[in-house]
PDB file of C-alpha atoms in Angstrom:
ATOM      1  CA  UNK A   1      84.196  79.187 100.070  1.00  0.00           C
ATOM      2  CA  UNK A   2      87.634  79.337  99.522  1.00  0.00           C
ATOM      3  CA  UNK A   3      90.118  80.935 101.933  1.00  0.00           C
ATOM      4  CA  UNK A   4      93.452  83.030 101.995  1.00  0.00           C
ATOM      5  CA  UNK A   5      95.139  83.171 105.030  1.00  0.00           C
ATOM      6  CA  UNK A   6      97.590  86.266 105.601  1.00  0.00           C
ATOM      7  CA  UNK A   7     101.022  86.292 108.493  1.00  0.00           C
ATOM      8  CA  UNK A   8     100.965  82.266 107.665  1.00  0.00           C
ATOM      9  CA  UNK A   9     102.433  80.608 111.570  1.00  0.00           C
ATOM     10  CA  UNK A  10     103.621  77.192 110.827  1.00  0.00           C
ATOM     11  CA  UNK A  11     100.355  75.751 111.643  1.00  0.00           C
ATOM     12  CA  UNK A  12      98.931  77.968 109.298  1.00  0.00           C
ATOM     13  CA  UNK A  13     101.385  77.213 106.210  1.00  0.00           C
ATOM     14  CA  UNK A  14     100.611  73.640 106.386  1.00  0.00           C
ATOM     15  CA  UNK A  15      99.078  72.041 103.496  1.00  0.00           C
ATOM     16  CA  UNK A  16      96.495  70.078 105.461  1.00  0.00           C
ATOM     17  CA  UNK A  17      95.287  73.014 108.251  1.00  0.00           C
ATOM     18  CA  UNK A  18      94.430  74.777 104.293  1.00  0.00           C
ATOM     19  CA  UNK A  19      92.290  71.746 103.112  1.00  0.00           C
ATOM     20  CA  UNK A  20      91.189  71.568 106.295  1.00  0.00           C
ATOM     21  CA  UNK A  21      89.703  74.506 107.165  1.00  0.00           C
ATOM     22  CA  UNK A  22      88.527  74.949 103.345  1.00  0.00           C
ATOM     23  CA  UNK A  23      86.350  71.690 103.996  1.00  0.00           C
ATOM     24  CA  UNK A  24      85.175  73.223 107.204  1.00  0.00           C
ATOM     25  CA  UNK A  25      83.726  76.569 105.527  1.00  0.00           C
ATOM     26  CA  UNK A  26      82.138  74.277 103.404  1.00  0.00           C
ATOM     27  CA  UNK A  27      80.691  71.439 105.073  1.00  0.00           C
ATOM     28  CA  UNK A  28      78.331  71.607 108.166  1.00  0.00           C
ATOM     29  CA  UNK A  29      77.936  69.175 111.617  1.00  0.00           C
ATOM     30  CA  UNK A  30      81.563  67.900 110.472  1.00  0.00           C
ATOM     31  CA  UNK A  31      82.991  65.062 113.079  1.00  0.00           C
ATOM     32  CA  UNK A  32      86.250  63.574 113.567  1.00  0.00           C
ATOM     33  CA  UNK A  33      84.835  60.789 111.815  1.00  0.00           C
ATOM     34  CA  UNK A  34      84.041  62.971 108.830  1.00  0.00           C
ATOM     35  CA  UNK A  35      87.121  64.384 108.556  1.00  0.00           C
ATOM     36  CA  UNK A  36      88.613  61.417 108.748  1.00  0.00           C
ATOM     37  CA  UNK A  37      86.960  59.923 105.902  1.00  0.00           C
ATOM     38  CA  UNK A  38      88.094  62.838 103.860  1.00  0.00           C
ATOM     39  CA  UNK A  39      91.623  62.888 105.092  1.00  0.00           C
ATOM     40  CA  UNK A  40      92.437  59.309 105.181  1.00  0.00           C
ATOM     41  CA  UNK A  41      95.956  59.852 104.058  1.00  0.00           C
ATOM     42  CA  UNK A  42      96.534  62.311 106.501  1.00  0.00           C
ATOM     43  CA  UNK A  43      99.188  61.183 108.655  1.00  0.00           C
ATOM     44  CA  UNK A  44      99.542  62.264 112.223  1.00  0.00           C
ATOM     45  CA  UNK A  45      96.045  63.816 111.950  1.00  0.00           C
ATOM     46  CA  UNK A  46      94.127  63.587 115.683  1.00  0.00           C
ATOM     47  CA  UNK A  47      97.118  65.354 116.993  1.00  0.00           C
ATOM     48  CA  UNK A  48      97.427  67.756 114.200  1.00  0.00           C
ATOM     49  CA  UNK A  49      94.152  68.601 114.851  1.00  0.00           C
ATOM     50  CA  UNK A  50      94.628  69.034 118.561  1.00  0.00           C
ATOM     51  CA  UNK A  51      97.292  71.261 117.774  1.00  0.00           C
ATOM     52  CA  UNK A  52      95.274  73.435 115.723  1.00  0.00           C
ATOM     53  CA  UNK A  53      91.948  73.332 118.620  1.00  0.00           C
ATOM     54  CA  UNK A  54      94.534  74.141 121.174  1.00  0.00           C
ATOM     55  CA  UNK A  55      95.753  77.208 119.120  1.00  0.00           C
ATOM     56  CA  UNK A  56      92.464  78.600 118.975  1.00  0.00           C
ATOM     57  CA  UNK A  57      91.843  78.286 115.196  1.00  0.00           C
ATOM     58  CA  UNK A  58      89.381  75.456 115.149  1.00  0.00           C
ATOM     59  CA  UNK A  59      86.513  74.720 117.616  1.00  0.00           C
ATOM     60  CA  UNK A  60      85.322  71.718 118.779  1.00  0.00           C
ATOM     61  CA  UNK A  61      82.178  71.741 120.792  1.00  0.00           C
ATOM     62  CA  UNK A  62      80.176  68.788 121.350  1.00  0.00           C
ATOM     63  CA  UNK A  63      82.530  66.601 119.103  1.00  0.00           C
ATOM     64  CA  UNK A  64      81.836  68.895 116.233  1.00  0.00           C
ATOM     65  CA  UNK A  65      84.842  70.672 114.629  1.00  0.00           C
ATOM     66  CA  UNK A  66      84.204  74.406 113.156  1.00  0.00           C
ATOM     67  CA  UNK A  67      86.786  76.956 111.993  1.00  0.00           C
ATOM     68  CA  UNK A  68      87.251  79.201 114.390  1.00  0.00           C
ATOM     69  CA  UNK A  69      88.074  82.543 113.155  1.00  0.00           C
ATOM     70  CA  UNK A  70      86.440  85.075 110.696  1.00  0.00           C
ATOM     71  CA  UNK A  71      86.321  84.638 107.375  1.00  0.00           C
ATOM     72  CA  UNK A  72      86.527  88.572 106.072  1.00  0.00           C
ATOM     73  CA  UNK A  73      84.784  89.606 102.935  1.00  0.00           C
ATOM     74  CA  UNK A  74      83.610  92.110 100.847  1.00  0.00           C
ATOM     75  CA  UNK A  75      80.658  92.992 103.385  1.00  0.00           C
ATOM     76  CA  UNK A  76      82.797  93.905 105.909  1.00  0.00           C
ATOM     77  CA  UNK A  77      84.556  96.330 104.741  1.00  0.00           C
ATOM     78  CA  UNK A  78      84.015 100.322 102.272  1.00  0.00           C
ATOM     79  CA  UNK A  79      86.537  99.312  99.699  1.00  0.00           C
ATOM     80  CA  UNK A  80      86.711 103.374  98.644  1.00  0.00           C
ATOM     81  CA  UNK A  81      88.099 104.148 101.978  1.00  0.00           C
ATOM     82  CA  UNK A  82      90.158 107.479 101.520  1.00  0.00           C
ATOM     83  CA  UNK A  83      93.157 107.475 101.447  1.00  0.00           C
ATOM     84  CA  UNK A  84      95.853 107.431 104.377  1.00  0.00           C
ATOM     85  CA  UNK A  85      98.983 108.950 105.294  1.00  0.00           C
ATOM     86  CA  UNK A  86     101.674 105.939 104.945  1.00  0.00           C
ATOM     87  CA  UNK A  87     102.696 104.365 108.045  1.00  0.00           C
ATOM     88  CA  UNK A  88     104.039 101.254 109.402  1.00  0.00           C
ATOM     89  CA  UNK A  89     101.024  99.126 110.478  1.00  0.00           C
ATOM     90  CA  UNK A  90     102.550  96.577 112.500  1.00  0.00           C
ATOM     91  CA  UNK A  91      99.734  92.984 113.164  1.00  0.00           C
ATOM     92  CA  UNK A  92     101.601  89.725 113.399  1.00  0.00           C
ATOM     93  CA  UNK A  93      98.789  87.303 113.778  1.00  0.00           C
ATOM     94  CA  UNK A  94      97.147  85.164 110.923  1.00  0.00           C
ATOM     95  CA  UNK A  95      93.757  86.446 109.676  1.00  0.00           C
ATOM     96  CA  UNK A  96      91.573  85.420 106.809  1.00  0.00           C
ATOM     97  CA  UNK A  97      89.750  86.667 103.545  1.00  0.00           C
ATOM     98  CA  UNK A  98      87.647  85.347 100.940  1.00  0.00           C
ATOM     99  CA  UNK A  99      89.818  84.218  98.173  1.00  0.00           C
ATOM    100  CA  UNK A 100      88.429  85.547  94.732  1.00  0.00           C
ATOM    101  CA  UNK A 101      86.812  88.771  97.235  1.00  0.00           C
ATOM    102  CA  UNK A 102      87.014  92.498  95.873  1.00  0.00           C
ATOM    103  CA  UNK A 103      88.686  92.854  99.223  1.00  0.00           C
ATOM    104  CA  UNK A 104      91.394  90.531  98.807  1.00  0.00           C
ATOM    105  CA  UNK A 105      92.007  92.220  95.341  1.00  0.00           C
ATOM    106  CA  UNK A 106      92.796  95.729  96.907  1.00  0.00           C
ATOM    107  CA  UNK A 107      94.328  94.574  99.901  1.00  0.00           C
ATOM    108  CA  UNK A 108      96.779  92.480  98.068  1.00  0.00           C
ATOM    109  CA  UNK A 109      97.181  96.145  95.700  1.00  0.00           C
ATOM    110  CA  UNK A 110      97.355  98.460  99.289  1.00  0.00           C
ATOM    111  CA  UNK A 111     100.703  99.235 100.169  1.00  0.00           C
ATOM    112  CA  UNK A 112     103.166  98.814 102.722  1.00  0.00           C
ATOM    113  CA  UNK A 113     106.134 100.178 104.415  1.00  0.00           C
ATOM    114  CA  UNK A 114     109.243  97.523 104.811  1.00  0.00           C
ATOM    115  CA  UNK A 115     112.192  99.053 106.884  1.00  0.00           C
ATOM    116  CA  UNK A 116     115.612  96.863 107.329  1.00  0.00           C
ATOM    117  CA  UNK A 117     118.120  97.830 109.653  1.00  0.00           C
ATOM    118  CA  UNK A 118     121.323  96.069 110.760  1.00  0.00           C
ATOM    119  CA  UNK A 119     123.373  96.250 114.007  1.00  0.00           C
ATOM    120  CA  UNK A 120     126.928  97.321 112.085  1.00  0.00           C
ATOM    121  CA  UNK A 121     125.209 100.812 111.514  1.00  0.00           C
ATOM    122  CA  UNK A 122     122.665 103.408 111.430  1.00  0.00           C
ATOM    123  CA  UNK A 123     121.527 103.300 108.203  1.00  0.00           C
ATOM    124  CA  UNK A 124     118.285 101.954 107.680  1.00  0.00           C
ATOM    125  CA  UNK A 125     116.387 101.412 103.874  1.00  0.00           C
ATOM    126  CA  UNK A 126     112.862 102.092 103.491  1.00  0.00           C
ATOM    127  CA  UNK A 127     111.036 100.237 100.779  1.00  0.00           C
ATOM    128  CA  UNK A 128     107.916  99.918  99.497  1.00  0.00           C
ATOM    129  CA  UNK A 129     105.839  97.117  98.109  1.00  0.00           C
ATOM    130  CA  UNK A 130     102.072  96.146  97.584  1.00  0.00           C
ATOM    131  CA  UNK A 131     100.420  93.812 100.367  1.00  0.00           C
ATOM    132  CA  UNK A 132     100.634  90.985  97.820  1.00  0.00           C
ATOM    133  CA  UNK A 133     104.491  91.401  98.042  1.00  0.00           C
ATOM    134  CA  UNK A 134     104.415  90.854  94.271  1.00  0.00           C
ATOM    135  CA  UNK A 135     107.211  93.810  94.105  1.00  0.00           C
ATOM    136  CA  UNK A 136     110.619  93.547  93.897  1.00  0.00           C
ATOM    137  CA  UNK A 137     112.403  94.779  97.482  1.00  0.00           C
ATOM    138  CA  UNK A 138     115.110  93.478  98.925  1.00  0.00           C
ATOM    139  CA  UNK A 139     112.516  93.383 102.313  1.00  0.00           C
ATOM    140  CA  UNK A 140     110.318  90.888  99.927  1.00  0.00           C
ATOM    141  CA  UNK A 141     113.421  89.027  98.469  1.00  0.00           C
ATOM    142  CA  UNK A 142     114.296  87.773 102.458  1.00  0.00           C
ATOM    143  CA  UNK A 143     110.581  87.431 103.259  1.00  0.00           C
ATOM    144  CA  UNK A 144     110.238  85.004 100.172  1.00  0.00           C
ATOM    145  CA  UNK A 145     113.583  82.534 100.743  1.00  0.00           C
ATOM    146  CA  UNK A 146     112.535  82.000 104.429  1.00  0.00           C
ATOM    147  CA  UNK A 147     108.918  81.335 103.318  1.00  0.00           C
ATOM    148  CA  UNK A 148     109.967  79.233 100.585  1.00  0.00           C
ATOM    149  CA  UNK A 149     108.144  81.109  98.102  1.00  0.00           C
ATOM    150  CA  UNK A 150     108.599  80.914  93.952  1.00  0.00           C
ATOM    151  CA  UNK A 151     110.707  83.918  93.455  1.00  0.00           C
ATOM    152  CA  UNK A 152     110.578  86.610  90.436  1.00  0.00           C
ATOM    153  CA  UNK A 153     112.697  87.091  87.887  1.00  0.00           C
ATOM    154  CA  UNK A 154     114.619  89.397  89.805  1.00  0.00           C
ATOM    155  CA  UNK A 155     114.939  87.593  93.058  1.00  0.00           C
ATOM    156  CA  UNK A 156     116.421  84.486  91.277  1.00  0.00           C
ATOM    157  CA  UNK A 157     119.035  86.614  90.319  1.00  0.00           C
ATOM    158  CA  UNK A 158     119.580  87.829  93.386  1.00  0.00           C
ATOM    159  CA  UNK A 159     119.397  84.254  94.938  1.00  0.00           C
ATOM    160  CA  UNK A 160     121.882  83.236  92.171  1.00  0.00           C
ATOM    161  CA  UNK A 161     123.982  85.857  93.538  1.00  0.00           C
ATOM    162  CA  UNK A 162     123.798  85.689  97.733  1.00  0.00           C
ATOM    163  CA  UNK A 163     121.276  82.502  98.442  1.00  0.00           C
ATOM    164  CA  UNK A 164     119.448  82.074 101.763  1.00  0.00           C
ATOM    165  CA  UNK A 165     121.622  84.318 103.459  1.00  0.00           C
ATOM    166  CA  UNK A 166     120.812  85.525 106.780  1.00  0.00           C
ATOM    167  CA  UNK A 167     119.204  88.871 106.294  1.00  0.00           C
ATOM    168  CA  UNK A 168     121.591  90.700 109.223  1.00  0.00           C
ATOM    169  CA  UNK A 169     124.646  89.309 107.631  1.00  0.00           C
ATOM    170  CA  UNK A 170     123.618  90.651 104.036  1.00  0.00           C
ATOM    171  CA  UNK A 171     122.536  94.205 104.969  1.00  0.00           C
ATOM    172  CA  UNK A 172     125.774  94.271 107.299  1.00  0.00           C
ATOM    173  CA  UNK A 173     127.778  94.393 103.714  1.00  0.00           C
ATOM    174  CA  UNK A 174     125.589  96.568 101.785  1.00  0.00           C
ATOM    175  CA  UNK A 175     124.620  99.079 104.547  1.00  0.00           C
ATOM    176  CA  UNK A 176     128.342  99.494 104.666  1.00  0.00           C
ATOM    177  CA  UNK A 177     128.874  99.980 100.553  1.00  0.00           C
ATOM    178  CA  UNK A 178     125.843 102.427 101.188  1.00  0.00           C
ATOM    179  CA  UNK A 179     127.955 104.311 103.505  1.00  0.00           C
ATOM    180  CA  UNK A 180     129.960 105.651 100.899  1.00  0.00           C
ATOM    181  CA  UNK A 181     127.515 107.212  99.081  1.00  0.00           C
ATOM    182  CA  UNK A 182     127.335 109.886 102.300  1.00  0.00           C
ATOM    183  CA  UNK A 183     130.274 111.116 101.375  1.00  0.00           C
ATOM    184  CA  UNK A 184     130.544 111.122  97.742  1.00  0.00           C
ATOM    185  CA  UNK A 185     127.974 110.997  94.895  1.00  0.00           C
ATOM    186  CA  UNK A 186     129.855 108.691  92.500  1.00  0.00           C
ATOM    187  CA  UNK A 187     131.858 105.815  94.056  1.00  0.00           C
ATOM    188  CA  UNK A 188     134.231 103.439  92.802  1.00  0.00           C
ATOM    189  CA  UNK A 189     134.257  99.825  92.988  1.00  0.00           C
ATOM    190  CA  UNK A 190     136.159  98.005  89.969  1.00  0.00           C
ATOM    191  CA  UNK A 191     135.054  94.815  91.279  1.00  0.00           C
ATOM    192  CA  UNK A 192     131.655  94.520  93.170  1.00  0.00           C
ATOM    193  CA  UNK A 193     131.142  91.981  95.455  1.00  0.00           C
ATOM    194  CA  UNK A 194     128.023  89.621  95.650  1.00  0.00           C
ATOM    195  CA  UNK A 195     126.640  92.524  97.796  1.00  0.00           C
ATOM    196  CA  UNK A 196     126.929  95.499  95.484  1.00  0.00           C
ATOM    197  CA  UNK A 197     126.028  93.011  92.979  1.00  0.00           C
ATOM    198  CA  UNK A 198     122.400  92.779  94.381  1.00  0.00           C
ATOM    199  CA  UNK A 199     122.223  96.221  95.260  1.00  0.00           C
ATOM    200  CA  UNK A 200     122.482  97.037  91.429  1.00  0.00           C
ATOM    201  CA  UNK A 201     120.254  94.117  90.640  1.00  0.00           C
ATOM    202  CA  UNK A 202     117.020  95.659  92.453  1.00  0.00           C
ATOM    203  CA  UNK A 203     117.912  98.655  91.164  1.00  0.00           C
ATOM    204  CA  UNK A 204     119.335 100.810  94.465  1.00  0.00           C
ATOM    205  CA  UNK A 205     122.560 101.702  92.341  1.00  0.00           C
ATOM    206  CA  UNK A 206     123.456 102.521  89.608  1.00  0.00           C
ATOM    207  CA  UNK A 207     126.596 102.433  87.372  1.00  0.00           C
ATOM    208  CA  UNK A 208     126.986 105.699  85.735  1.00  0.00           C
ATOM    209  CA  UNK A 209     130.470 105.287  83.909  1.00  0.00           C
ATOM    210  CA  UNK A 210     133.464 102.403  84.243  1.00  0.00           C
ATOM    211  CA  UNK A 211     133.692 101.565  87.704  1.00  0.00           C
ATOM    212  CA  UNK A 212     131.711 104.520  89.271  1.00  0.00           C
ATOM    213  CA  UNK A 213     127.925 103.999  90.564  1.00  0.00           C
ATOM    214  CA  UNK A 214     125.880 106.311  91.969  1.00  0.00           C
ATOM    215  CA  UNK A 215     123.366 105.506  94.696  1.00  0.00           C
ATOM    216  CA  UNK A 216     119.421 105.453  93.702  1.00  0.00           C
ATOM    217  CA  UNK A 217     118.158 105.792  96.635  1.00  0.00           C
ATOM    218  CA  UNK A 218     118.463 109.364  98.487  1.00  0.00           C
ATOM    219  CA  UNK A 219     119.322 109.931 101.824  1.00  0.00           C
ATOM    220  CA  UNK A 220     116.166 111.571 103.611  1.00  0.00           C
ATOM    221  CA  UNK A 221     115.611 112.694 107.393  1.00  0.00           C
ATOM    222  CA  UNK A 222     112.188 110.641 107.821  1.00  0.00           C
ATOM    223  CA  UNK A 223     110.770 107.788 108.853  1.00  0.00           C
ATOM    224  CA  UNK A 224     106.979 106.225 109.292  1.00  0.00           C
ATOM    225  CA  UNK A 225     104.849 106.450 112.197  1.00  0.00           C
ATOM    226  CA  UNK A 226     104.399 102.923 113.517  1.00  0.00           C
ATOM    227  CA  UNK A 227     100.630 101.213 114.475  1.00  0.00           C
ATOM    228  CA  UNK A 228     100.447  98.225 116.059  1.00  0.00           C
ATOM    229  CA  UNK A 229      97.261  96.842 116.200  1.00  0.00           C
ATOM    230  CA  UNK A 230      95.274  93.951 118.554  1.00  0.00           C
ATOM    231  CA  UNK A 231      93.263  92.840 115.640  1.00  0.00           C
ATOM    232  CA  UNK A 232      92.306  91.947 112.242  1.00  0.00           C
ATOM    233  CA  UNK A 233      89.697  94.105 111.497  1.00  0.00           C
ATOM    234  CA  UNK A 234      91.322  97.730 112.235  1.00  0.00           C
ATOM    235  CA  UNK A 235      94.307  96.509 110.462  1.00  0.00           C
ATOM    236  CA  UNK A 236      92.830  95.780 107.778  1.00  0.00           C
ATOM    237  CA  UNK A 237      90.393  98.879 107.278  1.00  0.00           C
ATOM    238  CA  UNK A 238      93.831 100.922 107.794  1.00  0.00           C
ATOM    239  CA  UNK A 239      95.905  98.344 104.718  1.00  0.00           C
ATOM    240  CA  UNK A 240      93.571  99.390 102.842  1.00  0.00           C
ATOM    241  CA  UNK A 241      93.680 102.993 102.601  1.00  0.00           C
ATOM    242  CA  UNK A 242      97.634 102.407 102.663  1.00  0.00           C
ATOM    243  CA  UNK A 243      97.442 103.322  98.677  1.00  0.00           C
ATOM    244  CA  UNK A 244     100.420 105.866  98.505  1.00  0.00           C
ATOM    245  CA  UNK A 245     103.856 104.552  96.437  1.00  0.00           C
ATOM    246  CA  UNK A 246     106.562 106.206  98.338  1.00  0.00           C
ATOM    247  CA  UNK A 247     109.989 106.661  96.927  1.00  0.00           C
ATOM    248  CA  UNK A 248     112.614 104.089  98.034  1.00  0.00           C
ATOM    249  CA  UNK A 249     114.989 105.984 100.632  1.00  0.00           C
ATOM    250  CA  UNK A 250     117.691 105.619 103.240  1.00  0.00           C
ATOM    251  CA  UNK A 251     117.389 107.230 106.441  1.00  0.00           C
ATOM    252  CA  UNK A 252     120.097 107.266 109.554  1.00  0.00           C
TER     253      UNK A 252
END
């Protein structure tokens, strides 16, 4: 069985808690001595190993080592859930699916609701993007530099443009650019910054004539209820009926 794991921690995201608990789902009465002999490279690895025991995501019980979570597949769950008003679900934890599963196909296709805000201002963008976070959003864009993940097309661009920025410093700039917009449909800017730049890049403004952009993204009284949830499996049956694109927007 292979495994994906979903809200990677940094025990998580490393490369050897992935083989390891890959060679756990797969191999039974497993000792340290076992693992050992399959991880003899491994540097570091009785304490990594405490580390992960002591975080609760592998057992060991009578000096045998098991994975210590669910593994969710396609038996757990009605894939033709109907569909659900979109919200904010809101579950921080790690949690784990079947790679190759039906489920982990429409999960990663459910969508989700990504709100920024910044302290310089009110203004907060709300953006939408499949679980998989294979969409362009600015929201994806910083989730993908801080994770370290290959970025699109797009986000290179962007990266090209504003790098690993700190997300608060960023939206501080083009919250304030955005501003403008409240007051006038077309705005001038003969030379955009790196800020407007990106804004144009993913597509939130436009330029409409020599100098004068108009905003793609409409200003709209509303916002998403917010769920938090304790644990995987809710969160999950309520991702997936999350199947409703909703127009990019800014709220205040």
């Amino acid at each position: 069985m292979s495994i994906k794991i979903f809200n990677h921690t940094k025990l998580t995201e490393t490369p050897f808690f992935q083989a390891l608990i890959a060679f756990l789902a797969n191999h039974e009465d497993v000792t340290l001595r076992k693992i050992k002999a399959a991880f003899n490279s491994e540097k570091n690895l009785e304490r990594q190993i405490e580390n992960f025991v002591q975080a609760g995501l592998i057992s060991r019980l009578d000096k045998r080592y098991t994975n210590n979570f669910q593994v969710f597949g396609d038996e757990d769950f009605a894939l033709n859930l109907p569909v659900s008003v979109p919200k904010t679900l809101v579950f921080a934890d790690p949690f784990f699916v079947e790679a190759g599963s039906e489920l982990m196909a429409a999960l990663n296709a459910s969508q989700m609701q990504q709100t920024l805000s910044n302290q310089t201002n009110s203004i907060q963008l709300h953006l939408t993007s499949n679980f998989a976070r294979t969409d362009d959003s600015l929201a994806n864009y910083f989730y993908h530099v801080e994770k370290r993940v290959t970025l699109s097309v797009v986000e290179q661009e962007v990266f090209d443009l504003i790098g690993d920025i700190d997300p608060e410093y960023a939206l501080k700039y083009m919250t304030t650019f955005l501003l403008k917009f409240l007051k006038k449909d077309i705005v001038k800017n003969k030379k955009p910054d790196i800020f407007v730049q990106a804004l144009i890049v993913f597509g939130y403004i436009h330029l409409v004539s020599e100098d004068n952009y108009q905003s793609a993204l409409p200003i709209i009284d509303q916002t998403f209820d917010t769920v938090s949830f304790d644990g995987p499996k809710a969160f999950i049956a309520e991702q997936l009926k999350q199947r409703e694109q909703v127009e990019n927007f800014m709220s205040l």
